[in-house]
Amino acid sequence: MEVNGVEVEETFAEAFPIKVSRILITAATKYWAKVAAQEATGFGTSVIMCPAEAGIERFANWNETPDGRPGYYIQICNFSYKDLEDQVLKRLGQCVLTAPTTAVFNGLLEAKKQFDTGYKLKFFGDGMESETQILDRKMYSIPIMEGDFLIEESIGAVEGVAGGNFFIFGDSQMSALNAAQSAVEAINKVEGTITPFPGGIVASGSKPGANKYTFLKATANEKYCPSIKDKVEGSMIPKDVNAVYEIVINGLDTDVVSEAIETGVKAAVTLPGIKKISAGNYGGNLGPHQFYLKEILK
Amino acid sequence: MEVNGVEVEETFAEAFPIKVSRILITAATKYWAKVAAQEATGFGTSVIMCPAEAGIERFANWNETPDGRPGYYIQICNFSYKDLEDQVLKRLGQCVLTAPTTAVFNGLLEAKKQFDTGYKLKFFGDGMESETQILDRKMYSIPIMEGDFLIEESIGAVEGVAGGNFFIFGDSQMSALNAAQSAVEAINKVEGTITPFPGGIVASGSKPGANKYTFLKATANEKYCPSIKDKVEGSMIPKDVNAVYEIVINGLDTDVVSEAIETGVKAAVTLPGIKKISAGNYGGNLGPHQFYLKEILK
Amino acid sequence: MEVNGVEVEETFAEAFPIKVSRILITAATKYWAKVAAQEATGFGTSVIMCPAEAGIERFANWNETPDGRPGYYIQICNFSYKDLEDQVLKRLGQCVLTAPTTAVFNGLLEAKKQFDTGYKLKFFGDGMESETQILDRKMYSIPIMEGDFLIEESIGAVEGVAGGNFFIFGDSQMSALNAAQSAVEAINKVEGTITPFPGGIVASGSKPGANKYTFLKATANEKYCPSIKDKVEGSMIPKDVNAVYEIVINGLDTDVVSEAIETGVKAAVTLPGIKKISAGNYGGNLGPHQFYLKEILK
Amino acid sequence: MEVNGVEVEETFAEAFPIKVSRILITAATKYWAKVAAQEATGFGTSVIMCPAEAGIERFANWNETPDGRPGYYIQICNFSYKDLEDQVLKRLGQCVLTAPTTAVFNGLLEAKKQFDTGYKLKFFGDGMESETQILDRKMYSIPIMEGDFLIEESIGAVEGVAGGNFFIFGDSQMSALNAAQSAVEAINKVEGTITPFPGGIVASGSKPGANKYTFLKATANEKYCPSIKDKVEGSMIPKDVNAVYEIVINGLDTDVVSEAIETGVKAAVTLPGIKKISAGNYGGNLGPHQFYLKEILK
């Protein structure tokens, strides 16, 4: 199969269930909403060694936020609701309450699972806080040094998807990297998804476990490492390929992750020097979600 | 005392010792160095509820990095060397090793305390890694999907300073906020310092403990909250002030923190609508470092 | 009348017909499309002394451009079709043909007026150029140092609107400025409009002609200058106002300019410290288009 | 000769004298200084069809500007002092006077040639303007809607250099492009130079005149066009090269242009996939300045 003249391997991405909270952060201007969203989702690439997976989902326009201000939806993900709730509280308390001009709204109003994060954070007001309302949302208003911080009482969470992915093979590192960047920028427009790695991109895709250092949970995926393609038996790196990047996608459900894979691949193959698209899986044994490139891109 | 016609209160900032690691991240272009630096220092405003305090120190020019590429110095801070080492390993392993085109160098070569972070991360190579050298630095080269990741064997750490600070009082929230932003941008040029809060700014400066909710470690500093100035006895908010921002500065030593306070205040008072500069302390009982505004700005 | 608690003066913006070309610039990534769009629309605030009025209209997503790459729509405006055609040729030839990875598409396919700008620029190929097609668009492919530059044969133009506007009055300069910035960012989402001044904002709104220096076509609008409000008879600056910014909007027709005014005002009044919204006119004698704030914002 | 393992051709860049004005634009924050600098230097890649060549030289720190605010030095260039003075007046009057929070200072105090641009722009004040001083600089203060606009009386100009250049050959378009971007970013740190093309880069380097369409002043430099390398006799494109970018540098004198070439080449060759560095000349017949790569890079 080819897309825009680029070979797409007949394989699938294997993904996992994860618990996801979705939060809308608004601010006086786009810049300040972005600053808070970035700080709150940092150190959040993979739960292997980060306390959460997190990312900015998309920009929210003036006319679609409860307070008429610009905002960003972010997602924070973890394996258990307990760990997720803890991370939502800490990240909103330390990185958004402290950020200039922000307000916080529930991004999953209809989820069954609701954390009382706003209720907990109101205690920062030390008795000077009050209840208020924006549209029909129950908010707390907490006096702070810049004025008043507003946060909705509850933050919703659902079971979503982690680890949706695809691989971009390039003739040069810069071909693959620019294609990866364009893919991530395109995925930024897909509602409900995030790309939690730095700039949305994984430069060092891993395999579970190890061949040699068996004390490690994950190590380099040597069959996809171009610099050692001549030394590794079964290397998956074609002759004319000198770099591979992986795009990892988390999302609220499988539909949006599918759409993100489709959007990202189609953006990536518009760049010159892209030789192949593939995806990562563990033979289908580990993750219950399988995203077949052929079906998604047909 | 006045600077540029703005009143400076006769008070001091009170600060604490903290352990600091300093790391140089280089990349193919400025953009990718920044992406990695941002991810690695995110969720790092305050150790109250973040796993570390962290921030981008400054841009490093092409001609001053070991590999001739653009870079950023970052700092990661924690109270104990043990917790710091753990955070350095996790943040570099998850947010820089995974980021496109990066390399990692020791930013404190002469520190006595050296973590073997590079040595530990090399195991990600699962036996395919190798030793190499850039100038006289001992590096590990780890094959990854984009090519090879290079990291120096050791990352240094010293006892530095946390919590250097000053307050900006504005006639309107936007006056104070833009002054705070300009202050942070100026401090970005001061070698050896970071401003770990979102965009470098604290919108919700706190006091230790609480008046009412005594189960909390820190709550709103109600005497500096403009929206309740008429309700709070002893409010420090003058009549013509409607917002206050705090700039918090960490650094390698007291000299650079002093310089950052001076630079930041001088930048802040060039903005229209700034009414007063002050600083935060706990009466001198908690932190061994005291930064007197009058001396710094004389 | 009030919007979000902010007084809106009962007045109207007076605007003029202008000829407008609309061009879609695509590139390998968003960054490079933006670079070309910015260079091509620079030095283009007002035809008083610029060779054209020009601005970036909006981002065009991957799935809505003919070549599947990210892009920006720009507009270039002038009083006559002749001057406009000249500017379109020069700006595309010097600022887009020269820019990395760009392609150029007609942004007004159905306009009656079509300039043969692509046909003229193909001669840069010095005989090595060729005809090609993207979807059903007739393109020229010109070999250049980076590869091939693709440009559509024709660029359309219509009679549009120049000088739609509104004024933002703030209690401080920074209140008004940040509100102006947020207004411009919101208008960026309104299809068919541009805000041609620097960052979309006019800091120095003018009146036609002069009181004293009658050799000038336009001078400071002294009734709206806060720093001389006590010296100018008939000053329109209220006591509590210390700065005014004007947002000037050009667009393809009066409907989109109306929508941009509405969107911009609604974004501006969400900022703290905004005291009043007004608009600029010349008594209705000069411009045939009148935008009544009361109707637009009802 | 090789730099960082990349072949450097034994050739020279040929450059021309040009008249250069240098202006310092300060503003409340870096962002607003950049906005004004970008607008004022837009549509300014080449005097072939732009009214001037112009670019942002470098950021000016808080402690080095007369008003203690952040700023950018820009350069505006033209062949005659008369045309240059006209462009300086128009670009400052339309793109900086109108931009939020800006002030304008002379960037060439010691030049013999001084334009009275500030004196001319003061008439915008329509009689309400006044004289003032910042440090020992003679300024005019013009009341405008945002407050007061300050501009120094004179703007200096010197005979500088246009068309300093080098070529970057890449194995793929993205290798060459990212190397070009990194080169431009590095040159941004070289005092006294600008790179006037979009993002600092020329994607479509030209030769003077034409082979076929002799009515044109400049056409594609077909010997450096990779997509037709097999059709063009005497093509300079090696087998393994698929894209070439040219960096064009203007500057105040030959020393700074030399330094910019050195800095840019050294940054470019750190990127993967760079195959060769060369430079453009016309056999030494047209331009009096010759920059020999071998000497500059030795």
Coordinates of C-alpha atoms in Angstrom, one line a residue, chain B residues 58-197:
Chain B
R58 CA 19.8 30.5 29.3
F59 CA 20.6 29.9 25.6
A60 CA 24.1 28.7 24.8
N61 CA 25.5 29.9 21.5
W62 CA 27.1 27.8 18.8
N63 CA 30.6 28.8 19.7
E64 CA 30.3 27.9 23.4
T65 CA 29.0 24.3 23.3
P66 CA 31.2 21.2 23.0
D67 CA 29.6 20.0 19.8
G68 CA 29.2 23.4 18.1
R69 CA 25.4 23.2 18.1
P70 CA 22.9 25.6 19.8
G71 CA 21.8 24.6 23.3
Y72 CA 20.1 25.5 26.5
Y73 CA 21.4 25.3 30.0
I74 CA 18.7 23.9 32.4
Q75 CA 18.8 23.6 36.1
I76 CA 17.0 20.9 38.2
C77 CA 16.7 21.4 42.0
N78 CA 15.8 19.3 45.0
F79 CA 16.4 19.4 48.7
S80 CA 18.6 16.3 48.9
Y81 CA 21.2 15.0 46.5
K82 CA 19.5 11.7 46.5
D83 CA 16.1 13.1 45.3
L84 CA 18.0 15.3 42.9
E85 CA 19.9 12.5 41.3
D86 CA 16.7 10.5 40.9
Q87 CA 15.0 13.5 39.2
V88 CA 18.0 14.2 36.9
L89 CA 18.0 10.6 35.7
K90 CA 14.3 10.5 35.1
R91 CA 14.0 13.9 33.4
L92 CA 17.0 13.3 31.1
G93 CA 15.9 9.7 30.4
Q94 CA 12.3 10.5 29.6
C95 CA 12.4 14.0 28.2
V96 CA 15.8 14.5 26.6
L97 CA 16.9 11.0 25.4
T98 CA 13.5 10.8 23.8
A99 CA 13.7 14.3 22.2
P100 CA 14.8 14.8 18.6
T101 CA 18.5 15.5 17.8
T102 CA 19.6 16.2 21.4
A103 CA 22.9 15.7 23.2
V104 CA 23.5 16.1 26.9
F105 CA 26.6 17.7 28.6
N106 CA 27.6 18.3 32.2
G107 CA 26.9 21.9 33.1
L108 CA 28.9 21.8 36.3
L109 CA 32.2 20.2 35.4
E110 CA 34.0 21.4 38.5
A111 CA 31.4 20.5 41.1
K112 CA 32.6 18.0 43.7
K113 CA 29.3 16.1 43.5
Q114 CA 28.9 14.3 40.3
F115 CA 26.1 11.9 39.4
D116 CA 26.8 9.1 37.0
T117 CA 23.6 9.8 35.0
G118 CA 25.2 9.2 31.6
Y119 CA 26.6 5.9 32.7
K120 CA 23.2 4.8 33.9
L121 CA 21.4 5.9 30.8
K122 CA 23.8 4.1 28.5
F123 CA 22.2 0.8 29.5
F124 CA 19.2 1.9 27.3
G125 CA 21.5 0.9 24.5
D126 CA 21.1 -2.7 25.5
G127 CA 24.7 -3.6 24.7
M128 CA 25.0 -1.7 21.5
E129 CA 26.2 1.5 23.2
S130 CA 29.8 2.7 23.0
E131 CA 32.2 5.2 24.6
T132 CA 33.4 8.2 22.8
Q133 CA 34.8 11.7 23.4
I134 CA 33.8 15.2 22.5
L135 CA 36.7 17.6 23.3
D136 CA 37.9 16.1 26.5
R137 CA 34.6 15.0 27.8
K138 CA 33.8 11.3 28.2
M139 CA 30.6 10.6 26.4
Y140 CA 28.4 7.6 25.7
S141 CA 26.9 7.0 22.3
I142 CA 23.6 5.1 22.3
P143 CA 22.0 3.9 19.1
I144 CA 18.4 5.1 18.8
M145 CA 15.8 5.2 16.1
E146 CA 16.8 8.7 14.9
G147 CA 20.6 7.9 14.9
D148 CA 22.8 8.1 18.0
F149 CA 22.2 9.8 21.3
L150 CA 25.2 11.3 23.0
I151 CA 25.4 11.9 26.8
E152 CA 28.3 12.9 29.0
E153 CA 29.1 10.4 31.7
S154 CA 28.6 12.7 34.7
I155 CA 26.3 15.5 35.7
G156 CA 27.5 17.8 38.4
A157 CA 25.5 19.3 41.3
V158 CA 26.1 22.0 43.9
E159 CA 24.4 23.5 46.9
G160 CA 22.6 26.6 45.4
V161 CA 19.8 28.9 46.4
A162 CA 16.0 28.6 46.1
G163 CA 13.3 31.2 46.7
G164 CA 15.1 34.4 45.9
N165 CA 12.2 36.7 45.0
F166 CA 10.7 40.2 44.5
F167 CA 7.1 41.5 44.2
I168 CA 5.7 43.8 41.5
F169 CA 2.7 45.9 42.4
G170 CA 0.7 47.3 39.5
D171 CA -2.2 49.7 39.1
S172 CA -3.9 47.1 36.9
Q173 CA -3.4 43.4 36.5
M174 CA -2.0 43.8 33.0
S175 CA 0.5 46.5 34.1
A176 CA 1.9 44.1 36.8
L177 CA 1.8 41.1 34.5
N178 CA 3.6 42.7 31.6
A179 CA 6.2 44.1 34.0
A180 CA 6.6 40.6 35.4
Q181 CA 7.1 39.2 31.9
S182 CA 9.7 41.7 31.0
A183 CA 11.5 41.1 34.3
V184 CA 11.6 37.4 33.6
E185 CA 12.9 37.9 30.1
A186 CA 15.7 40.1 31.5
I187 CA 16.6 37.6 34.1
N188 CA 16.9 35.0 31.3
K189 CA 20.2 36.7 30.4
V190 CA 21.6 36.3 33.9
E191 CA 24.0 33.3 33.9
G192 CA 23.4 30.8 36.7
T193 CA 19.7 31.6 37.5
I194 CA 16.3 30.2 36.7
T195 CA 12.7 31.3 37.4
P196 CA 10.9 28.0 37.9
F197 CA 7.3 29.1 37.9

